mmCIF file of N, CA, C and O in Angstrom:
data_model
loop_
_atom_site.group_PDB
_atom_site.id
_atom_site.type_symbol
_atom_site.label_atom_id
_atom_site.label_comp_id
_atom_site.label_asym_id
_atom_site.label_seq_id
_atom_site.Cartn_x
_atom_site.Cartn_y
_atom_site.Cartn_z
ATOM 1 N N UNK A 1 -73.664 43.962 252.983
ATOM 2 C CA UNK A 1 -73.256 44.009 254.360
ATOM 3 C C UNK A 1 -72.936 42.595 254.874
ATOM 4 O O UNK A 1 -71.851 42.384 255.416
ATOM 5 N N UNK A 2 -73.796 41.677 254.728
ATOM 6 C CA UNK A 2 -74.019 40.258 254.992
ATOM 7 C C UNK A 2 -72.470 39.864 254.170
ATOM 8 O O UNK A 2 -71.689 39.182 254.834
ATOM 9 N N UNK A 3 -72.154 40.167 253.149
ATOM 10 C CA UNK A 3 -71.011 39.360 252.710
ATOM 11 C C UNK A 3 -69.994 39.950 252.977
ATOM 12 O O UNK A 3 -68.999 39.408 252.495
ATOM 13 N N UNK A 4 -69.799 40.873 253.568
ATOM 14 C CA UNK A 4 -68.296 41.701 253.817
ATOM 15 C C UNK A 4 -68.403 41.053 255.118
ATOM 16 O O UNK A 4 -67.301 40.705 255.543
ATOM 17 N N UNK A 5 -69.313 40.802 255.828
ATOM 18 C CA UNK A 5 -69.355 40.877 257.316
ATOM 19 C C UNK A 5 -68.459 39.029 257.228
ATOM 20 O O UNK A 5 -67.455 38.836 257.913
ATOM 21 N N UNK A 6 -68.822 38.316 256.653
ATOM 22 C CA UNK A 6 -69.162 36.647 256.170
ATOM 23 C C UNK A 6 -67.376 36.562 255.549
ATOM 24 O O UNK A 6 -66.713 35.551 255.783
ATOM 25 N N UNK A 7 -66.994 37.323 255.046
ATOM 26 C CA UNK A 7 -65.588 37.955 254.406
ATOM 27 C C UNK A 7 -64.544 38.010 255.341
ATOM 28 O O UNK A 7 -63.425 37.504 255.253
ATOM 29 N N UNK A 8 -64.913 38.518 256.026
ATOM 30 C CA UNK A 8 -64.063 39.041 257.651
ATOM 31 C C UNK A 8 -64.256 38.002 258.202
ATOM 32 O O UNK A 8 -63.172 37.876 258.771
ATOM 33 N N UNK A 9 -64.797 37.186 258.457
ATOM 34 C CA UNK A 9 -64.911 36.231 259.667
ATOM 35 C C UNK A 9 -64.213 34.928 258.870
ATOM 36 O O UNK A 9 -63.628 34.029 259.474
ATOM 37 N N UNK A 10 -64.360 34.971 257.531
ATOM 38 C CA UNK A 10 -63.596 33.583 256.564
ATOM 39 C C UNK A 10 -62.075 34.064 256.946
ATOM 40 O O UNK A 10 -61.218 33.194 257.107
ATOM 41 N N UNK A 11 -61.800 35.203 257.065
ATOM 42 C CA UNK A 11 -60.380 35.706 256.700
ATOM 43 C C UNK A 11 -59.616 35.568 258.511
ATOM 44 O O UNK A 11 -58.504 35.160 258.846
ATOM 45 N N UNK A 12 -60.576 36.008 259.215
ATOM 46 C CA UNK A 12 -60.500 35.759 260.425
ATOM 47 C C UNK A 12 -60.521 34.265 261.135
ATOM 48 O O UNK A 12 -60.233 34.097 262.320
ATOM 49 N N UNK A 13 -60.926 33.153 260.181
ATOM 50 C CA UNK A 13 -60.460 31.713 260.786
ATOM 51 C C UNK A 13 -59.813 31.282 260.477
ATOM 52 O O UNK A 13 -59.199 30.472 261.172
ATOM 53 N N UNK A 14 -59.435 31.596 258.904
ATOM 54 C CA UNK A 14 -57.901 30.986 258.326
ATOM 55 C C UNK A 14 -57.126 31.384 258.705
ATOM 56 O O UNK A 14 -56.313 30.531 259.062
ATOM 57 N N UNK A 15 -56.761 32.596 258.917
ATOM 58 C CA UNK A 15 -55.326 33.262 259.813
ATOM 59 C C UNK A 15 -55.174 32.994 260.828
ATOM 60 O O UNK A 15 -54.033 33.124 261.271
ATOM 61 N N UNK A 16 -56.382 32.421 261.825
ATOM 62 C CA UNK A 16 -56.455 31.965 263.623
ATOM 63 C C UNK A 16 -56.693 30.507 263.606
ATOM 64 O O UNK A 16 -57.729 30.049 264.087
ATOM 65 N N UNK A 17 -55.622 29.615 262.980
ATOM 66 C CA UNK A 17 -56.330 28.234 263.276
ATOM 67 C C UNK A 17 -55.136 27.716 264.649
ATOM 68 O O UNK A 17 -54.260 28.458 265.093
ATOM 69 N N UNK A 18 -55.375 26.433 265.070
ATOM 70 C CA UNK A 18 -54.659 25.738 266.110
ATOM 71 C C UNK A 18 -53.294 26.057 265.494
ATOM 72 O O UNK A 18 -53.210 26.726 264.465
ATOM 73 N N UNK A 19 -52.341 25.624 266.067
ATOM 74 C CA UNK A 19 -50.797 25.413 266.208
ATOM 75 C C UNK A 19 -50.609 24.277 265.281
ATOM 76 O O UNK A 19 -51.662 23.756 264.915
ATOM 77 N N UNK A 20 -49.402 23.719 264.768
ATOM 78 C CA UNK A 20 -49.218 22.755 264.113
ATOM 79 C C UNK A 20 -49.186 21.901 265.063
ATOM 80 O O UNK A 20 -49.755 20.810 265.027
ATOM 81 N N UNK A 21 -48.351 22.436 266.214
ATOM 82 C CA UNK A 21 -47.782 21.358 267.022
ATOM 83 C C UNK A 21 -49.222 20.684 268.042
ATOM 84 O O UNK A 21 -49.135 19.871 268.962
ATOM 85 N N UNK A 22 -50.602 21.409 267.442
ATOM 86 C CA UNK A 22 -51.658 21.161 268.911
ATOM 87 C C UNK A 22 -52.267 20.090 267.648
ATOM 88 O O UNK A 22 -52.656 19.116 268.293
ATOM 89 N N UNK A 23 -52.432 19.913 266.725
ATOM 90 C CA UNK A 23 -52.881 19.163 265.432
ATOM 91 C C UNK A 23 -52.091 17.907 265.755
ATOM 92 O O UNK A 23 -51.022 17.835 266.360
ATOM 93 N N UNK A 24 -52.647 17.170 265.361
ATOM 94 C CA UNK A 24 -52.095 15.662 265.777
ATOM 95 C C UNK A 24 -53.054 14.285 264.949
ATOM 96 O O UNK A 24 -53.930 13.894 265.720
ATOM 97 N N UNK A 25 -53.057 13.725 263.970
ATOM 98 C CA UNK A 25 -53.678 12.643 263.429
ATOM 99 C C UNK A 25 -54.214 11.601 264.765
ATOM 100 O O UNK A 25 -53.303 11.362 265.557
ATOM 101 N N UNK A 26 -55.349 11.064 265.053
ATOM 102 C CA UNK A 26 -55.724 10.076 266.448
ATOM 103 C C UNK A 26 -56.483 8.803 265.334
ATOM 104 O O UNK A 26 -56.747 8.726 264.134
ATOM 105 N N UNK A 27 -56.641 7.813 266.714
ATOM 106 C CA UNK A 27 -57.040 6.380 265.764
ATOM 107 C C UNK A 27 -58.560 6.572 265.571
ATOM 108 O O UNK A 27 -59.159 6.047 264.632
ATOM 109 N N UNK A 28 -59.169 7.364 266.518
ATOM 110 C CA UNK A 28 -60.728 7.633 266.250
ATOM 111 C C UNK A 28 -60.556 8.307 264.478
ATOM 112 O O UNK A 28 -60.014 7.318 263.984
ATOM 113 N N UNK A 29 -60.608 8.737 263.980
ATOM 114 C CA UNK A 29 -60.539 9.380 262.905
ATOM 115 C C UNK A 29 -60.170 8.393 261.844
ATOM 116 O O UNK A 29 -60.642 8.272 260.714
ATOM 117 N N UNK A 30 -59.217 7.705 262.448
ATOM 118 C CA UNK A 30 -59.126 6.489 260.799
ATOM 119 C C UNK A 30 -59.989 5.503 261.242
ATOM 120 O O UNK A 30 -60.399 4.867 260.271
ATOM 121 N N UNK A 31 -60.499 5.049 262.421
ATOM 122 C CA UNK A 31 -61.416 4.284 262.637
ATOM 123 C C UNK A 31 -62.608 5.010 261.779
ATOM 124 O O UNK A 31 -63.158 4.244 260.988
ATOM 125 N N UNK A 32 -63.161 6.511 261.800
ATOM 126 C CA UNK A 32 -64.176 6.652 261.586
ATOM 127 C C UNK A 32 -63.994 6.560 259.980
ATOM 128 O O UNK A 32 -64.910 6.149 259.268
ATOM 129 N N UNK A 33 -62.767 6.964 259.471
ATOM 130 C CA UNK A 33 -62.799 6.763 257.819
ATOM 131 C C UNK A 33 -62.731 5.539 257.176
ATOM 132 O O UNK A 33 -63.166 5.364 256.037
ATOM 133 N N UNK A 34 -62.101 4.513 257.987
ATOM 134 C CA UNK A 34 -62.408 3.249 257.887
ATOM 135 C C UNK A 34 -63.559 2.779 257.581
ATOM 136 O O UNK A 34 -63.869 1.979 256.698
ATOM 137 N N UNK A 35 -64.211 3.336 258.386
ATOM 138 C CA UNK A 35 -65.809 2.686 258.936
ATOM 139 C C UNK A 35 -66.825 3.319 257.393
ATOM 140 O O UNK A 35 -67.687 2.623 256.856
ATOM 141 N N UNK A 36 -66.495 4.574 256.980
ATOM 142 C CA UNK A 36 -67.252 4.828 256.378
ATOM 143 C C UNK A 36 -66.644 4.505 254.841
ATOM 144 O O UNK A 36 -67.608 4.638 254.086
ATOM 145 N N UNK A 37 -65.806 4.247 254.290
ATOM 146 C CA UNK A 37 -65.031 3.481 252.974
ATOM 147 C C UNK A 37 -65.456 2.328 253.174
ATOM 148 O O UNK A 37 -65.470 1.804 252.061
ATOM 149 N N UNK A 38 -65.891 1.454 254.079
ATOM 150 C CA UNK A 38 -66.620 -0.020 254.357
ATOM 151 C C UNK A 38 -67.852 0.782 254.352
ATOM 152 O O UNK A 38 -67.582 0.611 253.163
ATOM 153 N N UNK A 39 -69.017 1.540 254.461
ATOM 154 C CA UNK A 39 -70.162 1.743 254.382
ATOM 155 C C UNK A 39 -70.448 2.044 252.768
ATOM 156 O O UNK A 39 -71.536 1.755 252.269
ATOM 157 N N UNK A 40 -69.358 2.659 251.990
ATOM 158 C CA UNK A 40 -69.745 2.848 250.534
ATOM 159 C C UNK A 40 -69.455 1.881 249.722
ATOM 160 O O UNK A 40 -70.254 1.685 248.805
ATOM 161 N N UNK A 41 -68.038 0.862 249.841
ATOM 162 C CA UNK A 41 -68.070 -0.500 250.075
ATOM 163 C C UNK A 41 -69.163 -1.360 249.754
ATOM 164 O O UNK A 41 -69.158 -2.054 248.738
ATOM 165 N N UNK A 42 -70.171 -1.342 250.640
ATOM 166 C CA UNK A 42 -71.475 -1.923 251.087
ATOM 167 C C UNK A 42 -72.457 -1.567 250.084
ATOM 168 O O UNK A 42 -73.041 -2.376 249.363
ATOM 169 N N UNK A 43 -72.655 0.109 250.077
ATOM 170 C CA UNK A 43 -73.293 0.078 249.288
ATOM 171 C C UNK A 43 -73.665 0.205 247.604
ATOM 172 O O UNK A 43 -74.740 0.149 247.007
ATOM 173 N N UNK A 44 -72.095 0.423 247.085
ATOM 174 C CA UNK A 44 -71.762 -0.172 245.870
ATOM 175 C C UNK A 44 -72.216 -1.311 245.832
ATOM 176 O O UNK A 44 -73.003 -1.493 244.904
ATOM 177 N N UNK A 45 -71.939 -2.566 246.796
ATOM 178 C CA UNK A 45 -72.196 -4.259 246.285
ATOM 179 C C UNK A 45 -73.727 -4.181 246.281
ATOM 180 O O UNK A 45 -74.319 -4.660 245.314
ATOM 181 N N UNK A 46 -74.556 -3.507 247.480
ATOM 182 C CA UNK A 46 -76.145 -3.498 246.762
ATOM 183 C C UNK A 46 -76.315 -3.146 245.947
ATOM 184 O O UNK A 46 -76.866 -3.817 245.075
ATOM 185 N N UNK A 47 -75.862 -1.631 245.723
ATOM 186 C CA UNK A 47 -76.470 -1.317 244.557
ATOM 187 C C UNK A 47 -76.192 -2.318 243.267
ATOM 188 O O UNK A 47 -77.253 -2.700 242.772
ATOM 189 N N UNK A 48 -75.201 -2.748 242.715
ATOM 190 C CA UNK A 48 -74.497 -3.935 242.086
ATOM 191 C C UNK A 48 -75.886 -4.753 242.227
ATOM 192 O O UNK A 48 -76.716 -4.716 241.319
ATOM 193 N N UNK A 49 -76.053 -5.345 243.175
ATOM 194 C CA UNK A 49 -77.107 -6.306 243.584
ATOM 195 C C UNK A 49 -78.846 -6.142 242.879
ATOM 196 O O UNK A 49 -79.437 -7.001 242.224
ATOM 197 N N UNK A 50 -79.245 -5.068 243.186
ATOM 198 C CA UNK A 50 -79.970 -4.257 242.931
ATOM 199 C C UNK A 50 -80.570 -4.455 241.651
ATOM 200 O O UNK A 50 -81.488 -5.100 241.145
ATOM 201 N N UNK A 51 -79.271 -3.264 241.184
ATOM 202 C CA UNK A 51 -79.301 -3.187 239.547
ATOM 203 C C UNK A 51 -79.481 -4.828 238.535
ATOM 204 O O UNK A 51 -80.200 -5.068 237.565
ATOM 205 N N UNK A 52 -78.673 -5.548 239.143
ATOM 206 C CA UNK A 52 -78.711 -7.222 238.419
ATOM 207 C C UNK A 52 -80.490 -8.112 238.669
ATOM 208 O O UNK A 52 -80.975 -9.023 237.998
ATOM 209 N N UNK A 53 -80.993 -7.480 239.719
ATOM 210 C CA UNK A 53 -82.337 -8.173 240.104
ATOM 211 C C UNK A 53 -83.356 -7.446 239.242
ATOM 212 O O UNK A 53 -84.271 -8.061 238.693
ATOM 213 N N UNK A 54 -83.195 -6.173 239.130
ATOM 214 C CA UNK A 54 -83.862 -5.226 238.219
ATOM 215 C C UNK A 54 -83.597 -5.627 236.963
ATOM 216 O O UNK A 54 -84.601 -5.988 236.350
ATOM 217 N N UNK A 55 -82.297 -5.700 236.212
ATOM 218 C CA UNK A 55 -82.368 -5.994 234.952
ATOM 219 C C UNK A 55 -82.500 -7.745 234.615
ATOM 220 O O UNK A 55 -82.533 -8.181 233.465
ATOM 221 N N UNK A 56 -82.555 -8.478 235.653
ATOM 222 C CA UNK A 56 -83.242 -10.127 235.183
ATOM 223 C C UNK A 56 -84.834 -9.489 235.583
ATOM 224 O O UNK A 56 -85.520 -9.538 234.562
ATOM 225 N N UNK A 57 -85.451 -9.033 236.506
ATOM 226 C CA UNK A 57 -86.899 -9.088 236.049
ATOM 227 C C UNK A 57 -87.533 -8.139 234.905
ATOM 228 O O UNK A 57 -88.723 -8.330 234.651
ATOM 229 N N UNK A 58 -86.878 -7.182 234.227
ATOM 230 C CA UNK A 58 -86.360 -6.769 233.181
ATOM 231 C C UNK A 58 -86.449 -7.442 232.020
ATOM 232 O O UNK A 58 -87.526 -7.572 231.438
ATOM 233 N N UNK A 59 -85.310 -7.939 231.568
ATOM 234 C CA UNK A 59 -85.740 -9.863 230.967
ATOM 235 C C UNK A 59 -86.513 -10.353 230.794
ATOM 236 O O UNK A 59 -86.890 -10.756 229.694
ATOM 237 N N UNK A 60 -87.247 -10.553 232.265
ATOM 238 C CA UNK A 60 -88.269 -11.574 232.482
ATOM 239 C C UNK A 60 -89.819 -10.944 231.526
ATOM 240 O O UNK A 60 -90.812 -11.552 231.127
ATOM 241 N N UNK A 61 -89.685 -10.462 231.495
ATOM 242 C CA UNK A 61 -90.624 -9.643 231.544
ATOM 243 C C UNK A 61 -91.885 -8.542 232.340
ATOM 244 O O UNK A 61 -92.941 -8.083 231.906
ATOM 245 N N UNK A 62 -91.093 -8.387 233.845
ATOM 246 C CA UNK A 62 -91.975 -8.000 234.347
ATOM 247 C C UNK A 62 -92.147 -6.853 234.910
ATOM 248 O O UNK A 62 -92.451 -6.589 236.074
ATOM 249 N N UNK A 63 -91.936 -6.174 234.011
ATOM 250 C CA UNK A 63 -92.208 -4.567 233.905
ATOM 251 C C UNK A 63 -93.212 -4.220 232.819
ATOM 252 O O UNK A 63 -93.472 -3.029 232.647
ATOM 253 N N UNK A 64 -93.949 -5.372 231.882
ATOM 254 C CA UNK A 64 -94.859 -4.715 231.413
ATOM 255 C C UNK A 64 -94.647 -4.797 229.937
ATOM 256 O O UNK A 64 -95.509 -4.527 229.100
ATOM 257 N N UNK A 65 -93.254 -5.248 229.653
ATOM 258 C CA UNK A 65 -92.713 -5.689 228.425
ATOM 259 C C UNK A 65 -92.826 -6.962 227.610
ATOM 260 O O UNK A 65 -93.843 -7.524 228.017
ATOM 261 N N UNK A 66 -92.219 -7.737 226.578
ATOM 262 C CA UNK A 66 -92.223 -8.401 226.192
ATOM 263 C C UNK A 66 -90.964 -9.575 226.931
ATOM 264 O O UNK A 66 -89.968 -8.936 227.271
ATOM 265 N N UNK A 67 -90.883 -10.532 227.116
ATOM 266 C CA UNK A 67 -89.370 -10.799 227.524
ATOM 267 C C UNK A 67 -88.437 -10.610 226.546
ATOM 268 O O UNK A 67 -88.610 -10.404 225.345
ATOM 269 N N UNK A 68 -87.010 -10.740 227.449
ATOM 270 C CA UNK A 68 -86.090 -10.551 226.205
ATOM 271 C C UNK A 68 -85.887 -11.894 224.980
ATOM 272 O O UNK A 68 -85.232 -11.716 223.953
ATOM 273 N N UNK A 69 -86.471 -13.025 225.263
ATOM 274 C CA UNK A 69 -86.239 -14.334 224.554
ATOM 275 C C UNK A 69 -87.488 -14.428 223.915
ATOM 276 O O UNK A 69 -87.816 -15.552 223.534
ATOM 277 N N UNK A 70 -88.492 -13.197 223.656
ATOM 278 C CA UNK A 70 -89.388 -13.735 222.891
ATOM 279 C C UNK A 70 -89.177 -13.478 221.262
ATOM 280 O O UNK A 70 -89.709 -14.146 220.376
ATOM 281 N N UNK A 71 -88.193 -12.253 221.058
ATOM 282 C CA UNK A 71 -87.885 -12.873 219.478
ATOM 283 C C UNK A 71 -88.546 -11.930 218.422
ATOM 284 O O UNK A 71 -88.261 -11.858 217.227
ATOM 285 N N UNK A 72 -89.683 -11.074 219.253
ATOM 286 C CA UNK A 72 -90.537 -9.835 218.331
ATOM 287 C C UNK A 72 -89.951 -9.098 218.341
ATOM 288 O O UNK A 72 -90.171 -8.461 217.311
ATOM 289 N N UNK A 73 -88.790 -8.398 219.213
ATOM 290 C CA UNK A 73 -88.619 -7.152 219.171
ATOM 291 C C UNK A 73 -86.974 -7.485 218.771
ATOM 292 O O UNK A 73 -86.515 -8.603 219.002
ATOM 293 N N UNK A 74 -85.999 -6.226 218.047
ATOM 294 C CA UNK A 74 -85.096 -6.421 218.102
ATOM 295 C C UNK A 74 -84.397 -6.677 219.670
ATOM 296 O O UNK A 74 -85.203 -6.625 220.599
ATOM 297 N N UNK A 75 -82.870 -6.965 220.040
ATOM 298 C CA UNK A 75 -82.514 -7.294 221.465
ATOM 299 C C UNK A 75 -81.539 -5.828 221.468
ATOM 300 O O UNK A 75 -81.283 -5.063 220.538
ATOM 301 N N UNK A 76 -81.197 -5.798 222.662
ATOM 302 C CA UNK A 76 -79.990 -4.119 223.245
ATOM 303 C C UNK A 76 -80.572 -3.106 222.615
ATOM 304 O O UNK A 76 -79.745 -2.215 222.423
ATOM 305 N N UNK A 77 -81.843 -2.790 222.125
ATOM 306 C CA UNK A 77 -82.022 -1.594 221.733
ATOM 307 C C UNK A 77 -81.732 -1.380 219.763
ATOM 308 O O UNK A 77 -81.797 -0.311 219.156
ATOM 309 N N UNK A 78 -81.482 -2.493 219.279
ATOM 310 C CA UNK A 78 -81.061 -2.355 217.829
ATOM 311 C C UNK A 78 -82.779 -2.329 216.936
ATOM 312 O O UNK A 78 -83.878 -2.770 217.271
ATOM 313 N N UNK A 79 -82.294 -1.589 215.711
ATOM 314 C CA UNK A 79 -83.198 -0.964 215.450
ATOM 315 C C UNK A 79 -83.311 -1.161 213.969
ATOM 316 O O UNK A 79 -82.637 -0.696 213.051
ATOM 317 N N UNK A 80 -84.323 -1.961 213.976
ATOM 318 C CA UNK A 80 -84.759 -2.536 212.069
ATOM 319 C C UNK A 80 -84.674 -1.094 211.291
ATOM 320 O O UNK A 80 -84.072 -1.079 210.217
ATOM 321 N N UNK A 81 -85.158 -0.079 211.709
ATOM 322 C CA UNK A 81 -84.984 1.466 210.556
ATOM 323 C C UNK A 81 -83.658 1.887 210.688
ATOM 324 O O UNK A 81 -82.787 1.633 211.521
ATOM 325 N N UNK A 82 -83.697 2.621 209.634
ATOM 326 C CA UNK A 82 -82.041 3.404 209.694
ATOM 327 C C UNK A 82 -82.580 4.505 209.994
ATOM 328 O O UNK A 82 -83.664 4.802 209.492
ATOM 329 N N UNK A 83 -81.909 5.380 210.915
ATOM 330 C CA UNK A 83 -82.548 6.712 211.239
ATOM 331 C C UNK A 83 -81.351 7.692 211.278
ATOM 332 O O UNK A 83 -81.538 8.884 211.522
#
Protein backbone atom coordinates (compact mmCIF):
# COMPACT_ATOMS: atom_id res chain seq x y z
CA UNK A 1 0.00 0.00 0.00
CA UNK A 2 2.83 2.29 1.33
CA UNK A 3 4.64 1.88 -2.09
CA UNK A 4 1.90 2.30 -4.62
CA UNK A 5 0.74 5.18 -2.52
CA UNK A 6 4.88 6.62 -2.55
CA UNK A 7 4.52 5.60 -6.61
CA UNK A 8 1.74 8.02 -7.25
CA UNK A 9 3.04 10.87 -5.56
CA UNK A 10 6.86 10.25 -7.40
CA UNK A 11 4.80 10.18 -10.66
CA UNK A 12 2.73 13.04 -9.49
CA UNK A 13 5.90 15.52 -8.97
CA UNK A 14 7.69 14.75 -12.02
CA UNK A 15 4.81 15.46 -14.31
CA UNK A 16 3.88 18.82 -12.00
CA UNK A 17 7.17 20.60 -11.80
CA UNK A 18 7.59 24.67 -12.30
CA UNK A 19 7.56 26.08 -15.91
CA UNK A 20 10.82 26.34 -17.71
CA UNK A 21 10.30 29.82 -18.09
CA UNK A 22 9.68 30.25 -13.84
CA UNK A 23 13.33 28.22 -13.45
CA UNK A 24 16.01 30.62 -13.70
CA UNK A 25 19.92 29.93 -12.53
CA UNK A 26 20.54 33.08 -9.43
CA UNK A 27 24.09 34.14 -7.96
CA UNK A 28 23.02 32.74 -4.45
CA UNK A 29 23.38 29.22 -5.78
CA UNK A 30 26.85 29.55 -7.40
CA UNK A 31 27.83 31.50 -4.45
CA UNK A 32 26.62 28.57 -2.39
CA UNK A 33 28.49 25.96 -4.79
CA UNK A 34 31.36 28.02 -4.74
CA UNK A 35 31.48 28.14 -1.14
CA UNK A 36 31.19 24.53 -0.74
CA UNK A 37 34.03 23.25 -3.67
CA UNK A 38 36.30 25.75 -1.37
CA UNK A 39 35.05 23.76 1.81
CA UNK A 40 36.20 20.26 0.19
CA UNK A 41 39.14 22.21 -1.16
CA UNK A 42 40.00 22.75 2.53
CA UNK A 43 39.43 19.71 3.52
CA UNK A 44 41.41 17.62 1.12
CA UNK A 45 44.62 20.02 2.11
CA UNK A 46 43.98 18.80 5.92
CA UNK A 47 43.39 15.79 5.35
CA UNK A 48 46.80 15.85 3.06
CA UNK A 49 48.13 17.53 6.24
CA UNK A 50 46.96 15.05 8.55
CA UNK A 51 47.88 12.01 6.83
CA UNK A 52 51.83 13.48 6.40
CA UNK A 53 51.93 14.23 10.44
CA UNK A 54 50.61 10.70 11.02
CA UNK A 55 52.94 8.99 8.75
CA UNK A 56 56.32 11.14 10.11
CA UNK A 57 55.22 10.17 13.73
CA UNK A 58 54.82 6.82 12.13
CA UNK A 59 58.57 6.94 11.26
CA UNK A 60 59.33 8.29 14.29
CA UNK A 61 58.39 5.81 16.05
CA UNK A 62 55.57 6.72 17.95
CA UNK A 63 52.97 4.45 17.66
CA UNK A 64 54.63 1.78 19.49
CA UNK A 65 56.94 0.60 16.70
CA UNK A 66 60.39 0.45 15.91
CA UNK A 67 61.47 3.65 13.84
CA UNK A 68 61.77 3.46 10.31
CA UNK A 69 65.84 4.15 10.41
CA UNK A 70 66.46 1.58 12.86
CA UNK A 71 67.51 -1.12 10.36
CA UNK A 72 65.78 -4.46 12.22
CA UNK A 73 62.95 -4.67 10.33
CA UNK A 74 62.70 -4.85 6.59
CA UNK A 75 61.42 -0.96 5.19
CA UNK A 76 57.63 -0.52 2.94
CA UNK A 77 56.48 -3.68 4.16
CA UNK A 78 59.19 -6.05 2.22
CA UNK A 79 59.47 -9.31 3.42
CA UNK A 80 62.74 -11.59 4.11
CA UNK A 81 60.24 -15.01 3.45
CA UNK A 82 58.90 -15.85 0.18
CA UNK A 83 55.33 -16.58 0.73
Amino acid sequence: MFTHSLAVAVTIATTEGPAPEDVKAGWVALIIFLLLALAVAFLGWSLTKQLRKAQAAKDAGAYGDKPAGSGDEPADGDSTTSG
